[in-house]
mmCIF file of C-alpha atoms in Angstrom:
data_model
loop_
_atom_site.group_PDB
_atom_site.id
_atom_site.type_symbol
_atom_site.label_atom_id
_atom_site.label_comp_id
_atom_site.label_asym_id
_atom_site.label_seq_id
_atom_site.Cartn_x
_atom_site.Cartn_y
_atom_site.Cartn_z
ATOM 1 C CA MET A 107 11.113 22.491 -83.641
ATOM 2 C CA LEU A 108 7.868 22.876 -82.891
ATOM 3 C CA ASN A 109 6.291 22.728 -86.736
ATOM 4 C CA MET A 110 8.361 19.644 -87.620
ATOM 5 C CA LEU A 111 6.763 17.921 -84.718
ATOM 6 C CA TRP A 112 3.456 18.957 -85.692
ATOM 7 C CA LEU A 113 3.934 17.868 -89.005
ATOM 8 C CA GLY A 114 5.596 14.838 -87.961
ATOM 9 C CA PHE A 115 2.440 13.465 -86.495
ATOM 10 C CA PHE A 116 0.575 14.146 -89.471
ATOM 11 C CA LEU A 117 2.944 12.208 -91.935
ATOM 12 C CA VAL A 118 4.153 9.741 -89.282
ATOM 13 C CA ALA A 119 -0.085 9.318 -89.112
ATOM 14 C CA ALA A 120 -0.678 9.050 -92.410
ATOM 15 C CA VAL A 121 1.996 6.426 -93.099
ATOM 16 C CA ALA A 122 0.349 4.177 -90.160
ATOM 17 C CA ALA A 123 -2.817 4.539 -91.762
ATOM 18 C CA LEU A 124 -1.853 3.432 -95.212
ATOM 19 C CA ALA A 125 -0.048 0.248 -93.319
ATOM 20 C CA GLN A 126 -3.330 -0.586 -91.450
ATOM 21 C CA TRP A 127 -4.944 -0.050 -95.118
ATOM 22 C CA LEU A 128 -2.775 -1.772 -97.289
ATOM 23 C CA VAL A 129 -1.408 -4.562 -94.811
ATOM 24 C CA GLY A 130 -3.898 -5.108 -92.008
ATOM 25 C CA GLY A 131 -6.889 -4.392 -94.150
ATOM 26 C CA GLN A 132 -8.642 -2.293 -91.893
ATOM 27 C CA PRO A 133 -9.679 0.784 -94.153
ATOM 28 C CA GLN A 134 -12.080 2.313 -91.666
ATOM 29 C CA VAL A 135 -8.964 3.778 -90.299
ATOM 30 C CA PHE A 136 -9.791 6.931 -91.998
ATOM 31 C CA ALA A 137 -12.866 7.147 -90.711
ATOM 32 C CA ALA A 138 -11.403 6.970 -87.062
ATOM 33 C CA MET A 139 -8.569 9.916 -87.846
ATOM 34 C CA VAL A 140 -11.387 12.233 -89.413
ATOM 35 C CA GLN A 141 -13.969 11.566 -86.269
ATOM 36 C CA ALA A 142 -10.595 11.849 -83.829
ATOM 37 C CA LEU A 143 -10.045 15.594 -85.326
ATOM 38 C CA PHE A 144 -13.525 16.809 -85.067
ATOM 39 C CA ALA A 145 -13.489 14.521 -81.249
ATOM 40 C CA MET A 146 -10.152 16.583 -80.686
ATOM 41 C CA ALA A 147 -11.372 19.860 -81.541
ATOM 42 C CA LYS A 148 -14.764 19.549 -79.149
ATOM 43 C CA LEU A 149 -12.134 18.571 -76.362
ATOM 44 C CA SER A 150 -10.143 21.550 -76.725
ATOM 45 C CA VAL A 151 -13.206 23.957 -76.381
ATOM 46 C CA GLU A 152 -14.069 22.245 -73.255
ATOM 47 C CA VAL A 153 -10.690 22.075 -71.606
ATOM 48 C CA MET A 154 -10.633 25.547 -72.433
ATOM 49 C CA VAL A 155 -13.245 27.102 -70.221
ATOM 50 C CA LEU A 156 -11.938 25.396 -67.193
ATOM 51 C CA LEU A 157 -8.313 26.524 -68.056
ATOM 52 C CA PHE A 158 -9.898 30.100 -68.540
ATOM 53 C CA GLY A 159 -11.399 30.247 -64.855
ATOM 54 C CA THR A 160 -8.229 28.456 -63.276
ATOM 55 C CA LEU A 161 -5.660 30.975 -64.503
ATOM 56 C CA THR A 162 -8.493 33.877 -63.906
ATOM 57 C CA LEU A 163 -8.701 32.649 -60.495
ATOM 58 C CA TRP A 164 -4.753 32.145 -60.096
ATOM 59 C CA LEU A 165 -3.648 35.096 -61.385
ATOM 60 C CA GLY A 166 -5.934 36.807 -59.629
ATOM 61 C CA PHE A 167 -4.612 35.523 -56.134
ATOM 62 C CA LEU A 168 -1.126 36.720 -57.317
ATOM 63 C CA ARG A 169 -1.642 39.662 -57.578
ATOM 64 C CA ILE A 170 -2.564 40.120 -54.087
ATOM 65 C CA ALA A 171 0.104 38.256 -53.072
ATOM 66 C CA GLU A 172 2.468 40.736 -54.871
ATOM 67 C CA GLU A 173 1.008 43.761 -53.975
ATOM 68 C CA ALA A 174 1.189 42.327 -50.275
ATOM 69 C CA GLY A 175 4.867 41.546 -50.757
ATOM 70 C CA VAL A 176 4.749 38.083 -50.125
ATOM 71 C CA VAL A 177 6.895 37.588 -53.315
ATOM 72 C CA GLN A 178 9.268 40.393 -52.778
ATOM 73 C CA TRP A 179 9.679 38.571 -49.342
ATOM 74 C CA LEU A 180 10.278 35.252 -50.896
ATOM 75 C CA ALA A 181 13.022 37.842 -53.491
ATOM 76 C CA ARG A 182 14.763 39.180 -50.393
ATOM 77 C CA LEU A 183 14.784 35.357 -48.895
ATOM 78 C CA LEU A 184 15.966 33.413 -51.736
ATOM 79 C CA GLY A 185 18.601 36.204 -52.760
ATOM 80 C CA PRO A 186 21.534 34.912 -51.065
ATOM 81 C CA LEU A 187 21.163 31.509 -51.886
ATOM 82 C CA PHE A 188 21.395 32.585 -55.999
ATOM 83 C CA ALA A 189 24.171 35.062 -55.468
ATOM 84 C CA LYS A 190 26.502 32.239 -54.510
ATOM 85 C CA LEU A 191 25.387 30.082 -57.264
ATOM 86 C CA MET A 192 25.530 32.478 -59.496
ATOM 87 C CA PRO A 193 29.093 34.579 -58.396
ATOM 88 C CA GLU A 194 29.572 36.469 -61.308
ATOM 89 C CA VAL A 195 26.527 38.286 -61.093
ATOM 90 C CA PRO A 196 27.122 41.503 -58.626
ATOM 91 C CA ARG A 197 25.057 41.410 -54.658
ATOM 92 C CA GLY A 198 21.875 43.263 -55.242
ATOM 93 C CA HIS A 199 21.600 42.949 -59.032
ATOM 94 C CA PRO A 200 18.132 43.200 -60.747
ATOM 95 C CA ALA A 201 18.739 39.526 -62.146
ATOM 96 C CA LEU A 202 18.687 38.248 -58.748
ATOM 97 C CA GLY A 203 15.255 39.165 -57.635
ATOM 98 C CA LEU A 204 13.781 38.478 -60.971
ATOM 99 C CA ILE A 205 15.255 34.767 -60.965
ATOM 100 C CA THR A 206 13.665 34.452 -57.507
ATOM 101 C CA LEU A 207 10.281 35.909 -58.501
ATOM 102 C CA ASN A 208 10.152 33.188 -61.843
ATOM 103 C CA PHE A 209 11.373 30.970 -59.389
ATOM 104 C CA ALA A 210 8.211 31.456 -56.955
ATOM 105 C CA ALA A 211 5.528 31.695 -59.507
ATOM 106 C CA ASN A 212 7.215 27.985 -61.257
ATOM 107 C CA GLY A 213 6.448 26.648 -57.890
ATOM 108 C CA LEU A 214 3.302 28.117 -57.298
ATOM 109 C CA GLY A 215 2.181 26.428 -61.302
ATOM 110 C CA LEU A 216 1.347 29.703 -62.820
ATOM 111 C CA ASP A 217 3.868 28.916 -65.708
ATOM 112 C CA ASN A 218 2.071 31.703 -67.598
ATOM 113 C CA ALA A 219 3.281 34.347 -65.081
ATOM 114 C CA ALA A 220 6.526 32.644 -64.610
ATOM 115 C CA THR A 221 7.502 33.342 -68.190
ATOM 116 C CA PRO A 222 7.376 36.834 -68.420
ATOM 117 C CA MET A 223 9.779 37.093 -65.469
ATOM 118 C CA GLY A 224 12.277 34.885 -66.893
ATOM 119 C CA LEU A 225 12.687 36.725 -69.538
ATOM 120 C CA LYS A 226 13.118 39.897 -67.614
ATOM 121 C CA ALA A 227 15.691 38.131 -66.112
ATOM 122 C CA MET A 228 17.606 36.313 -68.715
ATOM 123 C CA ARG A 229 17.643 39.842 -70.044
ATOM 124 C CA ALA A 230 19.136 41.128 -66.914
ATOM 125 C CA LEU A 231 21.863 38.210 -66.682
ATOM 126 C CA GLN A 232 22.292 39.285 -70.397
ATOM 127 C CA GLU A 233 23.583 42.624 -69.725
ATOM 128 C CA LEU A 234 26.645 40.901 -67.541
ATOM 129 C CA ASN A 235 27.537 39.032 -70.686
ATOM 130 C CA PRO A 236 31.346 39.540 -72.380
ATOM 131 C CA ARG A 237 30.217 37.622 -75.214
ATOM 132 C CA PRO A 238 26.968 38.255 -76.135
ATOM 133 C CA ASP A 239 26.165 35.186 -78.521
ATOM 134 C CA THR A 240 27.583 32.241 -76.007
ATOM 135 C CA ALA A 241 25.649 31.354 -72.321
ATOM 136 C CA THR A 242 27.332 32.400 -69.167
ATOM 137 C CA ASN A 243 27.470 30.177 -66.272
ATOM 138 C CA ALA A 244 24.562 32.279 -64.716
ATOM 139 C CA GLN A 245 22.231 31.987 -67.546
ATOM 140 C CA ILE A 246 22.920 28.100 -68.106
ATOM 141 C CA LEU A 247 22.370 27.743 -64.142
ATOM 142 C CA PHE A 248 18.952 29.773 -64.529
ATOM 143 C CA LEU A 249 17.677 27.729 -67.727
ATOM 144 C CA VAL A 250 18.336 24.259 -66.193
ATOM 145 C CA LEU A 251 16.720 25.348 -62.995
ATOM 146 C CA ASN A 252 13.972 26.559 -64.868
ATOM 147 C CA ALA A 253 13.866 23.086 -67.167
ATOM 148 C CA SER A 254 14.317 21.106 -64.201
ATOM 149 C CA SER A 255 10.298 22.442 -63.342
ATOM 150 C CA LEU A 256 10.588 22.993 -60.033
ATOM 151 C CA THR A 257 6.772 22.737 -59.355
ATOM 152 C CA LEU A 258 5.175 23.018 -55.145
ATOM 153 C CA LEU A 259 1.671 23.478 -56.514
ATOM 154 C CA PRO A 260 0.994 21.727 -59.574
ATOM 155 C CA VAL A 261 -2.209 23.353 -60.084
ATOM 156 C CA THR A 262 -2.451 22.910 -64.092
ATOM 157 C CA ILE A 263 -2.714 19.016 -63.309
ATOM 158 C CA PHE A 264 -5.231 19.179 -60.851
ATOM 159 C CA MET A 265 -7.552 21.450 -63.514
ATOM 160 C CA TYR A 266 -6.816 18.433 -66.161
ATOM 161 C CA ARG A 267 -7.699 15.905 -64.184
ATOM 162 C CA MET A 268 -10.542 17.929 -62.719
ATOM 163 C CA GLN A 269 -11.848 18.366 -66.199
ATOM 164 C CA GLN A 270 -11.942 14.446 -66.480
ATOM 165 C CA GLY A 271 -14.084 13.630 -63.859
ATOM 166 C CA ALA A 272 -11.306 12.447 -61.766
ATOM 167 C CA PRO A 273 -12.910 11.962 -58.180
ATOM 168 C CA ASP A 274 -9.912 13.695 -56.285
ATOM 169 C CA PRO A 275 -7.963 16.069 -58.540
ATOM 170 C CA THR A 276 -5.223 16.444 -55.978
ATOM 171 C CA LEU A 277 -4.703 12.111 -55.553
ATOM 172 C CA VAL A 278 -0.732 13.162 -57.441
ATOM 173 C CA PHE A 279 -0.032 16.217 -55.460
ATOM 174 C CA LEU A 280 3.010 13.909 -53.695
ATOM 175 C CA PRO A 281 4.079 11.818 -56.366
ATOM 176 C CA ILE A 282 4.488 15.242 -58.510
ATOM 177 C CA LEU A 283 6.165 16.740 -55.397
ATOM 178 C CA LEU A 284 8.815 14.261 -55.242
ATOM 179 C CA ALA A 285 9.487 13.567 -58.917
ATOM 180 C CA THR A 286 9.914 17.583 -59.625
ATOM 181 C CA SER A 287 12.517 17.528 -56.567
ATOM 182 C CA ALA A 288 14.607 14.843 -57.787
ATOM 183 C CA SER A 289 14.981 16.424 -61.334
ATOM 184 C CA THR A 290 15.545 20.172 -59.758
ATOM 185 C CA LEU A 291 18.501 18.255 -57.786
ATOM 186 C CA VAL A 292 19.681 16.079 -60.293
ATOM 187 C CA GLY A 293 19.817 19.702 -62.736
ATOM 188 C CA LEU A 294 21.758 21.378 -59.804
ATOM 189 C CA LEU A 295 24.083 18.695 -59.264
ATOM 190 C CA SER A 296 24.766 18.576 -63.096
ATOM 191 C CA VAL A 297 25.547 22.132 -63.444
ATOM 192 C CA ALA A 298 27.428 22.193 -60.395
ATOM 193 C CA LEU A 299 29.697 19.636 -60.675
ATOM 194 C CA VAL A 300 30.554 21.324 -64.642
ATOM 195 C CA GLN A 301 30.674 24.624 -63.261
ATOM 196 C CA ARG A 302 32.533 23.476 -60.036
ATOM 197 C CA LEU A 303 30.184 25.486 -57.771
ATOM 198 C CA PRO A 304 30.989 25.728 -54.349
ATOM 199 C CA LEU A 305 27.969 24.151 -53.093
ATOM 200 C CA TRP A 306 29.153 23.462 -49.501
ATOM 201 C CA ARG A 307 29.385 26.813 -49.113
ATOM 202 C CA PRO A 308 27.923 27.765 -45.412
ATOM 203 C CA VAL A 309 25.367 30.178 -47.302
ATOM 204 C CA VAL A 310 24.543 27.522 -49.799
ATOM 205 C CA LEU A 311 24.336 24.527 -47.099
ATOM 206 C CA ALA A 312 22.186 26.808 -44.845
ATOM 207 C CA TYR A 313 19.482 26.814 -47.767
ATOM 208 C CA LEU A 314 19.859 23.293 -49.414
ATOM 209 C CA LEU A 315 20.554 21.113 -46.265
ATOM 210 C CA PRO A 316 17.634 22.053 -44.251
ATOM 211 C CA VAL A 317 15.419 21.424 -47.516
ATOM 212 C CA ALA A 318 16.800 17.820 -48.476
ATOM 213 C CA LEU A 319 17.276 16.771 -45.006
ATOM 214 C CA GLY A 320 13.413 17.756 -44.794
ATOM 215 C CA LEU A 321 12.399 15.928 -48.161
ATOM 216 C CA ALA A 322 14.108 12.659 -47.216
ATOM 217 C CA GLY A 323 12.791 12.477 -43.850
ATOM 218 C CA PHE A 324 9.580 12.725 -45.571
ATOM 219 C CA MET A 325 10.353 10.228 -48.126
ATOM 220 C CA ALA A 326 11.341 8.158 -45.698
ATOM 221 C CA LEU A 327 7.916 8.155 -43.693
ATOM 222 C CA LEU A 328 5.713 7.915 -47.002
ATOM 223 C CA MET A 329 8.023 4.031 -46.963
ATOM 224 C CA THR A 330 6.400 3.463 -43.809
ATOM 225 C CA LEU A 331 2.834 4.188 -44.876
ATOM 226 C CA SER A 332 0.668 2.026 -47.090
ATOM 227 C CA ALA A 333 -0.830 2.828 -50.826
ATOM 228 C CA ALA A 334 -4.388 3.751 -49.409
ATOM 229 C CA ALA A 335 -2.514 5.841 -46.501
ATOM 230 C CA LEU A 336 -0.381 7.333 -49.239
ATOM 231 C CA ALA A 337 -2.998 8.353 -51.548
ATOM 232 C CA SER A 338 -5.384 9.979 -48.946
ATOM 233 C CA LEU A 339 -2.261 11.900 -47.511
ATOM 234 C CA SER A 340 -1.442 12.905 -50.646
ATOM 235 C CA ALA A 341 -5.221 14.264 -51.290
ATOM 236 C CA LEU A 342 -5.799 15.768 -47.806
ATOM 237 C CA LEU A 343 -1.868 17.931 -48.417
ATOM 238 C CA GLY A 344 -2.628 18.966 -52.163
ATOM 239 C CA ASN A 345 -6.192 20.555 -50.807
ATOM 240 C CA LEU A 346 -4.928 21.797 -47.637
ATOM 241 C CA THR A 347 -2.043 23.732 -49.182
ATOM 242 C CA LEU A 348 -4.174 24.931 -52.009
ATOM 243 C CA PHE A 349 -6.779 26.662 -49.560
ATOM 244 C CA ALA A 350 -3.930 27.744 -46.817
ATOM 245 C CA LEU A 351 -1.879 29.682 -49.829
ATOM 246 C CA VAL A 352 -5.531 31.768 -50.746
ATOM 247 C CA VAL A 353 -6.159 32.141 -47.196
ATOM 248 C CA LEU A 354 -2.667 33.501 -46.839
ATOM 249 C CA PHE A 355 -2.869 35.962 -49.753
ATOM 250 C CA VAL A 356 -5.898 36.965 -48.738
ATOM 251 C CA SER A 357 -5.213 37.493 -45.227
ATOM 252 C CA LEU A 358 -2.060 39.403 -45.825
ATOM 253 C CA GLY A 359 -3.449 41.734 -47.860
ATOM 254 C CA ALA A 360 -6.026 42.648 -45.886
ATOM 255 C CA TRP A 361 -3.412 43.273 -43.282
ATOM 256 C CA LYS A 362 -1.124 45.660 -45.534
ATOM 257 C CA GLN A 363 -4.520 47.373 -46.617
ATOM 258 C CA VAL A 364 -4.182 46.192 -50.228
ATOM 259 C CA PRO A 365 -7.732 46.554 -52.101
ATOM 260 C CA VAL A 366 -7.771 42.955 -52.166
ATOM 261 C CA TYR A 367 -10.988 42.484 -54.793
ATOM 262 C CA ASP A 368 -9.391 45.270 -56.327
ATOM 263 C CA SER A 369 -6.403 43.423 -57.166
ATOM 264 C CA PHE A 370 -7.798 40.085 -57.621
ATOM 265 C CA ILE A 371 -9.761 41.555 -60.688
ATOM 266 C CA ALA A 372 -6.580 43.146 -61.662
ATOM 267 C CA GLY A 373 -4.818 39.698 -61.866
ATOM 268 C CA ALA A 374 -7.863 38.147 -62.855
ATOM 269 C CA LYS A 375 -7.960 40.290 -65.907
ATOM 270 C CA GLU A 376 -4.160 39.367 -66.988
ATOM 271 C CA GLY A 377 -5.061 35.638 -66.461
ATOM 272 C CA PHE A 378 -8.120 36.257 -68.893
ATOM 273 C CA ASP A 379 -5.702 37.541 -71.451
ATOM 274 C CA VAL A 380 -3.190 34.705 -71.001
ATOM 275 C CA ALA A 381 -5.576 32.139 -71.456
ATOM 276 C CA LYS A 382 -7.301 33.230 -74.239
ATOM 277 C CA GLY A 383 -4.728 33.401 -76.772
ATOM 278 C CA LEU A 384 -3.871 29.369 -76.020
ATOM 279 C CA LEU A 385 -7.020 27.742 -77.517
ATOM 280 C CA PRO A 386 -5.666 27.528 -81.538
ATOM 281 C CA TYR A 387 -2.435 25.759 -79.640
ATOM 282 C CA LEU A 388 -4.810 23.521 -77.652
ATOM 283 C CA VAL A 389 -6.996 22.806 -81.009
ATOM 284 C CA ALA A 390 -3.563 22.236 -83.076
ATOM 285 C CA MET A 391 -1.808 19.714 -80.463
ATOM 286 C CA LEU A 392 -5.005 17.837 -79.851
ATOM 287 C CA CYS A 393 -5.853 17.393 -83.244
ATOM 288 C CA ALA A 394 -2.449 16.246 -84.367
ATOM 289 C CA VAL A 395 -2.440 13.835 -81.197
ATOM 290 C CA GLY A 396 -5.627 12.461 -81.730
ATOM 291 C CA VAL A 397 -5.041 12.083 -85.421
ATOM 292 C CA PHE A 398 -1.610 10.394 -84.332
ATOM 293 C CA ARG A 399 -3.206 7.810 -81.845
ATOM 294 C CA ALA A 400 -6.272 6.706 -84.469
ATOM 295 C CA SER A 401 -3.708 5.964 -86.525
ATOM 296 C CA GLY A 402 -2.680 3.352 -84.308
ATOM 297 C CA ALA A 403 0.900 4.773 -85.268
ATOM 298 C CA LEU A 404 1.306 5.288 -81.140
ATOM 299 C CA ASP A 405 0.492 1.847 -80.912
ATOM 300 C CA TYR A 406 3.235 0.130 -83.108
ATOM 301 C CA ALA A 407 5.643 2.298 -81.046
ATOM 302 C CA LEU A 408 3.950 1.406 -77.273
ATOM 303 C CA ASP A 409 4.050 -2.775 -78.274
ATOM 304 C CA GLY A 410 7.360 -2.077 -79.394
ATOM 305 C CA ILE A 411 8.482 -1.121 -76.377
ATOM 306 C CA ARG A 412 6.217 -3.064 -74.504
ATOM 307 C CA TRP A 413 7.538 -5.963 -75.856
ATOM 308 C CA GLY A 414 11.167 -4.699 -74.780
ATOM 309 C CA VAL A 415 10.091 -4.184 -71.231
ATOM 310 C CA GLN A 416 8.588 -7.700 -71.234
ATOM 311 C CA VAL A 417 12.289 -9.805 -72.641
ATOM 312 C CA LEU A 418 13.843 -7.580 -69.571
ATOM 313 C CA GLY A 419 11.243 -8.830 -67.469
ATOM 314 C CA LEU A 420 10.037 -5.558 -66.157
ATOM 315 C CA ASP A 421 6.074 -4.565 -65.099
ATOM 316 C CA GLY A 422 5.045 -2.709 -68.327
ATOM 317 C CA ARG A 423 2.208 -0.632 -67.308
ATOM 318 C CA PHE A 424 3.811 2.088 -67.182
ATOM 319 C CA VAL A 425 4.676 2.166 -71.360
ATOM 320 C CA ASP A 426 1.329 3.782 -71.469
ATOM 321 C CA ALA A 427 2.427 6.502 -69.945
ATOM 322 C CA LEU A 428 5.491 7.314 -72.059
ATOM 323 C CA PRO A 429 4.057 9.052 -74.922
ATOM 324 C CA THR A 430 3.512 12.725 -72.622
ATOM 325 C CA ALA A 431 7.306 11.525 -71.439
ATOM 326 C CA LEU A 432 8.143 11.234 -75.564
ATOM 327 C CA VAL A 433 6.879 14.648 -76.619
ATOM 328 C CA LYS A 434 7.789 17.015 -73.213
ATOM 329 C CA PRO A 435 10.830 18.097 -74.207
ATOM 330 C CA PHE A 436 9.234 19.447 -77.648
ATOM 331 C CA SER A 437 6.002 21.077 -76.904
ATOM 332 C CA GLY A 438 3.831 21.843 -73.313
ATOM 333 C CA SER A 439 1.066 21.081 -75.276
ATOM 334 C CA ALA A 440 1.364 18.520 -77.246
ATOM 335 C CA ALA A 441 2.620 16.637 -73.401
ATOM 336 C CA ARG A 442 -0.898 18.274 -72.266
ATOM 337 C CA ALA A 443 -2.584 16.291 -75.844
ATOM 338 C CA MET A 444 -0.913 13.200 -74.982
ATOM 339 C CA LEU A 445 -2.055 13.618 -71.028
ATOM 340 C CA ILE A 446 -5.491 14.393 -71.937
ATOM 341 C CA GLU A 447 -5.703 11.539 -74.147
ATOM 342 C CA THR A 448 -4.313 8.646 -71.640
ATOM 343 C CA MET A 449 -7.014 10.001 -69.455
ATOM 344 C CA GLN A 450 -9.704 9.178 -71.531
ATOM 345 C CA THR A 451 -8.516 6.220 -73.321
ATOM 346 C CA GLN A 452 -6.977 4.312 -69.997
ATOM 347 C CA GLY A 453 -9.129 6.347 -67.156
ATOM 348 C CA VAL A 454 -8.461 9.163 -65.130
ATOM 349 C CA ASP A 455 -7.418 7.311 -62.607
ATOM 350 C CA SER A 456 -5.934 4.104 -64.093
ATOM 351 C CA PHE A 457 -2.069 4.001 -63.241
ATOM 352 C CA ALA A 458 -1.686 4.622 -67.034
ATOM 353 C CA ALA A 459 -3.157 8.360 -66.352
ATOM 354 C CA LEU A 460 -1.508 8.578 -62.790
ATOM 355 C CA VAL A 461 1.751 8.255 -64.248
ATOM 356 C CA ALA A 462 1.385 10.163 -66.989
ATOM 357 C CA ALA A 463 0.135 13.198 -64.792
ATOM 358 C CA THR A 464 2.997 13.185 -62.620
ATOM 359 C CA ILE A 465 5.545 13.210 -65.383
ATOM 360 C CA GLN A 466 3.687 15.837 -66.910
ATOM 361 C CA GLY A 467 3.798 17.870 -63.388
ATOM 362 C CA SER A 468 7.491 16.619 -62.936
ATOM 363 C CA THR A 469 9.149 17.823 -66.475
ATOM 364 C CA GLU A 470 9.605 20.998 -68.309
ATOM 365 C CA THR A 471 9.330 21.266 -72.489
ATOM 366 C CA THR A 472 13.358 21.562 -72.383
ATOM 367 C CA PHE A 473 13.253 22.329 -76.076
ATOM 368 C CA TYR A 474 10.983 25.111 -75.845
ATOM 369 C CA VAL A 475 12.969 26.871 -72.726
ATOM 370 C CA LEU A 476 16.168 26.951 -74.463
ATOM 371 C CA ALA A 477 14.616 28.545 -77.610
ATOM 372 C CA VAL A 478 12.630 30.419 -75.630
ATOM 373 C CA TYR A 479 15.069 31.821 -73.165
ATOM 374 C CA PHE A 480 18.076 31.836 -75.350
ATOM 375 C CA GLY A 481 16.575 32.889 -77.891
ATOM 376 C CA ALA A 482 15.063 36.058 -76.654
ATOM 377 C CA VAL A 483 18.354 37.243 -75.988
ATOM 378 C CA GLY A 484 20.531 36.281 -79.160
ATOM 379 C CA ILE A 485 22.944 33.274 -77.321
ATOM 380 C CA GLN A 486 23.628 30.628 -80.154
ATOM 381 C CA LYS A 487 25.879 28.714 -78.176
ATOM 382 C CA ALA A 488 24.549 27.138 -75.262
ATOM 383 C CA ARG A 489 27.688 25.489 -74.065
ATOM 384 C CA HIS A 490 26.592 22.389 -71.469
ATOM 385 C CA ALA A 491 23.053 23.825 -70.976
ATOM 386 C CA VAL A 492 21.252 21.255 -73.111
ATOM 387 C CA PRO A 493 22.967 18.064 -71.928
ATOM 388 C CA CYS A 494 22.277 19.406 -68.092
ATOM 389 C CA ALA A 495 18.644 20.262 -69.222
ATOM 390 C CA LEU A 496 18.189 17.183 -70.462
ATOM 391 C CA LEU A 497 19.511 15.005 -67.615
ATOM 392 C CA ALA A 498 17.508 16.457 -64.951
ATOM 393 C CA GLU A 499 14.398 15.916 -67.139
ATOM 394 C CA LEU A 500 15.296 12.479 -67.603
ATOM 395 C CA ALA A 501 15.621 12.104 -63.647
ATOM 396 C CA GLY A 502 12.095 13.618 -63.315
ATOM 397 C CA VAL A 503 10.460 10.830 -66.120
ATOM 398 C CA VAL A 504 12.065 8.112 -63.804
ATOM 399 C CA ALA A 505 11.327 9.162 -60.560
ATOM 400 C CA ALA A 506 7.558 9.776 -61.887
ATOM 401 C CA ILE A 507 7.528 6.170 -62.615
ATOM 402 C CA LEU A 508 9.266 4.671 -59.761
ATOM 403 C CA VAL A 509 6.789 7.751 -57.255
ATOM 404 C CA CYS A 510 3.894 6.218 -58.943
ATOM 405 C CA TYR A 511 4.741 2.350 -58.178
ATOM 406 C CA LEU A 512 5.575 3.523 -54.620
ATOM 407 C CA PHE A 513 2.232 5.285 -54.936
ATOM 408 C CA PHE A 514 -0.780 3.550 -57.061
ATOM 409 C CA ALA A 515 0.838 0.227 -58.288
#
């Protein structure tokens, strides 16, 4: 699918460029496309420089957290919840701990650290699968919650905004938190409806109700604030949470006599190894997106959507952020490329760029997750995994747009 998407960018760009040349009389479109190729290749390297540092930094701190027992404590804390949501998985099965570790890493925004844990969890669940080619209820719930992109600390979004010169990279912290909560809630409820999960059980309610009530109260409080106050609060909480997390990891590590410096270096080396393999993918997608946009193809599509929005009498400022939403289910690298392109063309703190950043932080690469997680264990029949995951994806996009209108309109 990724091969077809990447090829599609170039083929559609070629058709759009020919239309601009033969119909619109603009032969300079080809020069713009070639220039976009080299410009995006240069931009890829610039983005990678910051990506190296960010992944190295956070995987270093995560290693300290692991050795200090923070991640293991989270696994024990959330274990009873997943035991009820996945009744076919025996208590104490290693899959439950691996699932919790995966969600903890996702919540911290460490996508590349979360994937290996998730694959281990999927393999552990596959050991309990009586029909190896068909996804079990537990596997579907795990995958849909993964695809709902529950992210408490969207570090990579902050990084991209920082690289593009945002005065306050954490400005979208609260919008992402609210939008990703919506996508996760819809994903959980859709699976629970299909699988008839007893969400009213006391153990489940003891976990979910305080979180739901807390978020509802928080949203009610936000509704009373002005747009300027909302933006200021978002920036404050983003910076405070990040720094508090660093202090927590290091302090607990020192208290438990973990060699914090050595642990950080070990984790940082892992982050460096992860980051260095990403450059070819970033170059490929950024160049494809750059050519696609330079050809005018994206403008044609967006103009059509914008026209439809105007016919309905709606505010169409969010349309410029839709490229990120449209490609996110297929490719994270393509969505990142669209986000960076939007930041560059519209301005890093423009409404479109803020919406695109919120969408990027609150949605997931649904088809990629399906291919990787189910492909790793040979599952061919996904059952209700795809519709539930796409419903969660749609909820994240809609929530991101609505929240950004609340915060930044």
